[in-house]
CSV table of C-alpha atoms and ligand atoms in Angstrom, one decimal:
chain,number,residue,atom,x,y,z
A,1,MET,CA,-14.6,42.0,-17.4
A,2,ARG,CA,-17.5,39.5,-17.8
A,3,ALA,CA,-15.0,36.6,-17.9
A,4,PHE,CA,-13.3,37.9,-14.8
A,5,LEU,CA,-16.6,38.3,-13.0
A,6,LEU,CA,-17.6,34.8,-14.0
A,7,SER,CA,-14.4,33.2,-12.7
A,8,PHE,CA,-14.6,35.3,-9.5
A,9,LEU,CA,-18.1,34.0,-8.9
A,10,MET,CA,-17.0,30.4,-9.6
A,11,LEU,CA,-14.2,30.7,-7.1
A,12,GLN,CA,-16.6,32.1,-4.5
A,13,ALA,CA,-18.8,29.1,-5.1
A,14,LEU,CA,-15.9,26.7,-4.6
A,15,LEU,CA,-14.6,28.4,-1.5
A,16,PRO,CA,-16.7,26.9,1.2
A,17,LEU,CA,-16.5,23.5,-0.4
A,18,CYS,CA,-12.8,23.4,-0.7
A,19,ALA,CA,-12.4,24.3,2.9
A,20,GLN,CA,-14.1,20.9,3.6
A,21,THR,CA,-12.1,18.8,1.2
A,22,ARG,CA,-9.3,17.1,3.0
A,23,ILE,CA,-6.1,15.6,1.4
A,24,VAL,CA,-5.3,12.0,1.9
A,25,ALA,CA,-2.0,10.8,0.6
A,26,HIS,CA,-2.5,7.4,-1.0
A,27,ARG,CA,-0.1,4.9,0.5
A,28,GLY,CA,1.6,7.8,2.2
A,29,PHE,CA,3.5,10.6,0.4
A,30,TRP,CA,5.8,8.4,-1.7
A,31,ASP,CA,6.3,10.5,-4.8
A,32,CYS,CA,9.5,12.1,-3.5
A,33,ASP,CA,13.2,11.2,-2.8
A,34,GLY,CA,13.8,8.3,-0.4
A,35,SER,CA,10.2,7.3,-0.1
A,36,ALA,CA,8.2,4.3,-1.3
A,37,GLN,CA,4.5,3.3,-1.1
A,38,ASN,CA,3.5,2.1,2.3
A,39,SER,CA,6.9,2.9,3.8
A,40,LEU,CA,7.5,4.6,7.1
A,41,ALA,CA,9.2,7.4,5.1
A,42,ALA,CA,6.0,7.9,3.2
A,43,LEU,CA,4.1,8.5,6.4
A,44,SER,CA,6.9,10.8,7.7
A,45,HIS,CA,6.8,12.8,4.5
A,46,ALA,CA,3.0,13.1,4.7
A,47,GLN,CA,3.3,14.4,8.2
A,48,GLU,CA,6.0,16.9,7.2
A,49,ALA,CA,3.8,18.2,4.3
A,50,GLY,CA,0.9,18.7,6.7
A,51,PHE,CA,-1.6,16.6,4.8
A,52,PHE,CA,-4.8,15.7,6.6
A,53,GLY,CA,-4.4,11.9,6.3
A,54,SER,CA,-2.1,9.1,5.1
A,55,GLU,CA,-3.6,5.9,3.8
A,56,LEU,CA,-2.0,2.5,4.3
A,57,ASP,CA,-2.7,-1.1,3.4
A,58,ILE,CA,-2.7,-3.8,6.0
A,59,LEU,CA,-2.4,-7.6,5.8
A,60,VAL,CA,-2.0,-10.0,8.7
A,61,THR,CA,0.6,-12.8,8.6
A,62,ALA,CA,0.0,-16.4,9.5
A,63,ASP,CA,1.1,-15.8,13.1
A,64,GLY,CA,-1.0,-12.7,13.6
A,65,ILE,CA,1.4,-9.8,12.9
A,66,ALA,CA,-0.2,-6.8,11.0
A,67,VAL,CA,2.1,-5.6,8.3
A,68,VAL,CA,1.8,-2.6,6.0
A,69,HIS,CA,1.8,-3.8,2.3
A,70,HIS,CA,-0.5,-3.5,-0.7
A,71,ASP,CA,-0.1,-6.8,-2.5
A,72,ASN,CA,-1.1,-10.2,-1.0
A,73,GLU,CA,2.4,-11.5,-1.6
A,74,ILE,CA,5.9,-10.2,-1.1
A,75,ASP,CA,8.9,-11.8,-2.7
A,76,GLY,CA,6.7,-14.7,-3.9
A,77,LEU,CA,5.4,-15.4,-0.4
A,78,GLN,CA,1.6,-15.1,0.4
A,79,ILE,CA,1.6,-12.9,3.5
A,80,GLU,CA,-1.5,-14.6,5.0
A,81,ASP,CA,0.2,-18.0,4.9
A,82,THR,CA,3.7,-16.9,6.0
A,83,PRO,CA,4.9,-16.4,9.6
A,84,TYR,CA,6.3,-12.9,10.2
A,85,HIS,CA,9.9,-14.0,10.8
A,86,LYS,CA,10.1,-15.2,7.2
A,87,ILE,CA,9.3,-11.8,5.7
A,88,LYS,CA,10.4,-9.3,8.3
A,89,ASP,CA,13.8,-8.6,6.7
A,90,ILE,CA,12.5,-8.2,3.2
A,91,LYS,CA,13.3,-4.8,1.8
A,92,ILE,CA,10.7,-2.6,0.1
A,93,LYS,CA,11.6,-0.2,-2.7
A,94,ASN,CA,13.3,2.6,-0.6
A,95,GLY,CA,15.5,0.1,1.3
A,96,GLU,CA,13.4,0.0,4.5
A,97,THR,CA,12.4,-3.4,5.8
A,98,LEU,CA,8.7,-4.3,5.5
A,99,PRO,CA,6.9,-2.0,8.1
A,100,THR,CA,4.5,-3.4,10.7
A,101,LEU,CA,1.3,-1.6,11.7
A,102,GLU,CA,2.8,-1.2,15.2
A,103,GLU,CA,5.7,0.8,13.8
A,104,TYR,CA,3.3,2.9,11.7
A,105,LEU,CA,1.2,3.7,14.8
A,106,LYS,CA,4.2,4.6,16.8
A,107,GLN,CA,5.5,7.0,14.1
A,108,ALA,CA,2.1,8.6,13.7
A,109,GLN,CA,2.1,9.5,17.4
A,110,SER,CA,5.2,11.6,16.9
A,111,GLY,CA,5.7,14.5,14.5
A,112,ASN,CA,3.0,16.5,12.9
A,113,PRO,CA,-0.5,15.3,13.7
A,114,ILE,CA,-2.0,13.2,10.9
A,115,LYS,CA,-5.0,10.9,10.5
A,116,LEU,CA,-4.2,7.3,9.5
A,117,ILE,CA,-6.6,5.8,7.1
A,118,LEU,CA,-6.2,2.1,7.7
A,119,GLU,CA,-7.2,-0.1,4.8
A,120,ILE,CA,-7.7,-3.7,6.0
A,121,LYS,CA,-7.3,-5.8,2.9
A,122,PRO,CA,-9.7,-8.6,2.2
A,123,HIS,CA,-8.3,-11.9,3.5
A,124,ARG,CA,-8.9,-15.4,2.1
A,125,THR,CA,-11.5,-16.5,4.6
A,126,LEU,CA,-14.0,-14.8,6.8
A,127,ASN,CA,-12.1,-16.3,9.8
A,128,HIS,CA,-8.9,-14.7,8.6
A,129,GLU,CA,-10.7,-11.4,8.1
A,130,ASN,CA,-12.3,-11.4,11.5
A,131,CYS,CA,-8.9,-12.2,13.1
A,132,ALA,CA,-7.3,-9.4,11.1
A,133,VAL,CA,-9.9,-6.9,12.3
A,134,LEU,CA,-9.4,-7.9,16.0
A,135,ILE,CA,-5.6,-7.6,15.7
A,136,VAL,CA,-5.7,-4.2,14.0
A,137,THR,CA,-8.4,-2.7,16.3
A,138,GLY,CA,-6.6,-4.2,19.2
A,139,LEU,CA,-3.3,-2.4,18.3
A,140,VAL,CA,-5.2,0.9,17.7
A,141,GLU,CA,-6.7,0.5,21.2
A,142,LYS,CA,-3.3,-0.5,22.7
A,143,TYR,CA,-1.8,2.8,21.5
A,144,ARG,CA,-4.9,4.8,22.4
A,145,MET,CA,-5.3,6.0,18.8
A,146,ARG,CA,-9.0,5.4,18.2
A,147,LYS,CA,-9.5,9.1,17.4
A,148,GLN,CA,-6.5,9.3,15.1
A,149,VAL,CA,-7.6,6.5,12.8
A,150,GLU,CA,-10.3,5.8,10.3
A,151,TYR,CA,-10.9,2.5,8.6
A,152,ILE,CA,-11.6,1.5,5.0
A,153,SER,CA,-12.1,-1.9,3.2
A,154,PHE,CA,-13.2,-3.5,0.0
A,155,SER,CA,-14.6,-6.3,2.2
A,156,LEU,CA,-18.1,-5.6,3.6
A,157,ASN,CA,-17.4,-8.3,6.2
A,158,VAL,CA,-14.3,-6.4,7.4
A,159,CYS,CA,-16.3,-3.2,7.6
A,160,ARG,CA,-19.0,-4.8,9.7
A,161,GLU,CA,-16.5,-6.6,11.9
A,162,ILE,CA,-14.7,-3.3,12.6
A,163,LYS,CA,-18.0,-1.8,13.8
A,164,LYS,CA,-18.6,-4.8,16.0
A,165,ALA,CA,-15.1,-4.4,17.6
A,166,ASP,CA,-15.4,-0.7,17.9
A,167,PRO,CA,-18.9,0.8,17.3
A,168,LYS,CA,-17.5,4.3,17.4
A,169,ALA,CA,-14.9,3.7,14.7
A,170,LYS,CA,-15.4,5.6,11.5
A,171,VAL,CA,-15.6,3.0,8.7
A,172,SER,CA,-16.0,3.6,5.0
A,173,TYR,CA,-16.7,1.1,2.2
A,174,LEU,CA,-14.4,0.9,-0.8
A,175,ALA,CA,-15.9,-1.5,-3.4
A,176,GLY,CA,-18.4,0.9,-5.0
A,177,ASN,CA,-21.2,-1.6,-5.5
A,178,LEU,CA,-23.5,-0.1,-2.8
A,179,SER,CA,-25.7,3.0,-3.1
A,180,PRO,CA,-25.4,5.6,-0.3
A,181,GLU,CA,-28.7,4.2,1.2
A,182,ASP,CA,-27.2,0.6,1.2
A,183,VAL,CA,-24.0,1.9,2.9
A,184,LYS,CA,-26.2,3.6,5.5
A,185,ARG,CA,-28.3,0.4,6.0
A,186,ALA,CA,-25.0,-1.5,6.5
A,187,GLY,CA,-24.3,0.7,9.5
A,188,LEU,CA,-21.2,2.3,8.0
A,189,ASP,CA,-20.1,5.9,8.0
A,190,GLY,CA,-19.0,6.7,4.5
A,191,LEU,CA,-18.4,5.9,0.9
A,192,ASP,CA,-14.8,5.8,-0.3
A,193,TYR,CA,-15.2,5.0,-4.0
A,194,HIS,CA,-13.3,5.2,-7.3
A,195,TYR,CA,-13.9,8.8,-8.5
A,196,THR,CA,-15.5,7.6,-11.8
A,197,LEU,CA,-18.4,6.2,-9.8
A,198,PHE,CA,-19.3,9.7,-8.8
A,199,GLU,CA,-19.4,10.6,-12.5
A,200,GLN,CA,-21.7,7.7,-13.2
A,201,HIS,CA,-23.9,8.5,-10.3
A,202,PRO,CA,-23.9,12.3,-10.1
A,203,ASP,CA,-26.3,12.5,-7.2
A,204,TRP,CA,-24.5,10.1,-4.9
A,205,ILE,CA,-22.4,12.7,-3.1
A,206,ALA,CA,-25.5,14.8,-2.2
A,207,ARG,CA,-27.5,11.6,-1.3
A,208,ALA,CA,-24.6,10.4,0.9
A,209,HIS,CA,-24.4,13.8,2.7
A,210,LYS,CA,-28.2,13.8,3.2
A,211,LEU,CA,-27.8,10.5,5.1
A,212,GLY,CA,-24.9,11.9,7.2
A,213,LEU,CA,-22.3,9.8,5.3
A,214,THR,CA,-18.9,11.2,4.3
A,215,VAL,CA,-17.6,10.9,0.8
A,216,ASN,CA,-14.0,10.1,-0.2
A,217,ALA,CA,-12.9,9.5,-3.8
A,218,TRP,CA,-9.8,7.6,-4.9
A,219,THR,CA,-7.3,7.7,-6.6
A,220,VAL,CA,-7.6,11.1,-8.1
A,221,ASN,CA,-4.4,12.3,-9.8
A,222,ARG,CA,-5.6,14.8,-12.4
A,223,ALA,CA,-6.2,18.4,-11.6
A,224,GLU,CA,-9.5,18.6,-13.5
A,225,ASP,CA,-10.9,15.6,-11.6
A,226,MET,CA,-9.8,17.2,-8.3
A,227,ARG,CA,-11.5,20.4,-9.1
A,228,THR,CA,-14.7,18.6,-10.1
A,229,LEU,CA,-14.8,16.7,-6.8
A,230,ILE,CA,-14.0,19.7,-4.7
A,231,LYS,CA,-16.9,21.5,-6.4
A,232,GLU,CA,-19.2,18.6,-5.8
A,233,GLY,CA,-18.4,18.7,-2.1
A,234,ALA,CA,-16.3,15.5,-1.6
A,235,ASP,CA,-15.1,15.4,2.0
A,236,TYR,CA,-11.8,13.7,1.2
A,237,ILE,CA,-9.8,13.1,-1.9
A,238,THR,CA,-7.2,10.3,-1.9
A,239,THR,CA,-4.4,11.0,-4.3
A,240,ASP,CA,-0.9,10.0,-5.4
A,241,LYS,CA,-0.3,13.7,-6.1
A,242,PRO,CA,-1.0,15.3,-2.8
A,243,LEU,CA,1.1,18.4,-3.5
A,244,LEU,CA,-1.0,19.1,-6.7
A,245,LEU,CA,-4.2,18.8,-4.7
A,246,LYS,CA,-2.7,21.1,-2.0
A,247,ASP,CA,-1.9,23.7,-4.6
A,248,ILE,CA,-5.4,23.5,-6.1
A,249,CYS,CA,-7.0,23.9,-2.6
A,250,GLU,CA,-4.7,26.8,-1.8
A,251,SER,CA,-5.4,28.5,-5.2
A,252,ILE,CA,-9.1,28.3,-4.6
A,253,LYS,CA,-8.8,29.8,-1.1
A,254,LYS,CA,-6.8,32.8,-2.4
B,1,MG,MG1,-5.2,1.1,-0.2
């Protein structure tokens, strides 16, 4: 009876927190048939599953086309140094051709509503990064999707340039080397850090919230880590296992 009461009280304590924790599918929902990381299918599966958000990685080609891909190179070609026509027909793992950001934005406008978490990758020079930011924010503006996207980057320069291009954009920093106070001073909106950093700095989530910053943790694939972060009040969890996280959130709500 005592054990039952204890678990009931623990669930009650988790309830309001879990309601706030949103599921972000890391590189889309790719852990299913016909999908692949950063593919259009991964976005479509994330929409069908009803997740809050779908994260994607963006690099810009030598001639200014924003493509969705994680690694700096594809088939041995550095994306930054290569014109789009030389890589546009390359197939990714599920047989799709390399998606562009424009295709991703169009797809996100149809089907179930979903937030796109746009990760602009660090580029080799500040000039490249600044151009990449203008191209990406320009496309978001073109498709009138400012409210449907949030931005993340490991590059503090990219984060600051996004804010210059669109002061109302929601921008979170990924690299994990800044305290919540430093992120606030940099004029950004959130921390999006590897989950182990919140273990090393147990007061960062509360400090971030006190400053009005949001907290996202990546890439959280184990149930026990998900439960801990939900309990600690993480606003978002980015995961390769979004169905597992969904089950945990639903079991807490019951
Ligand atoms: Mg990413």
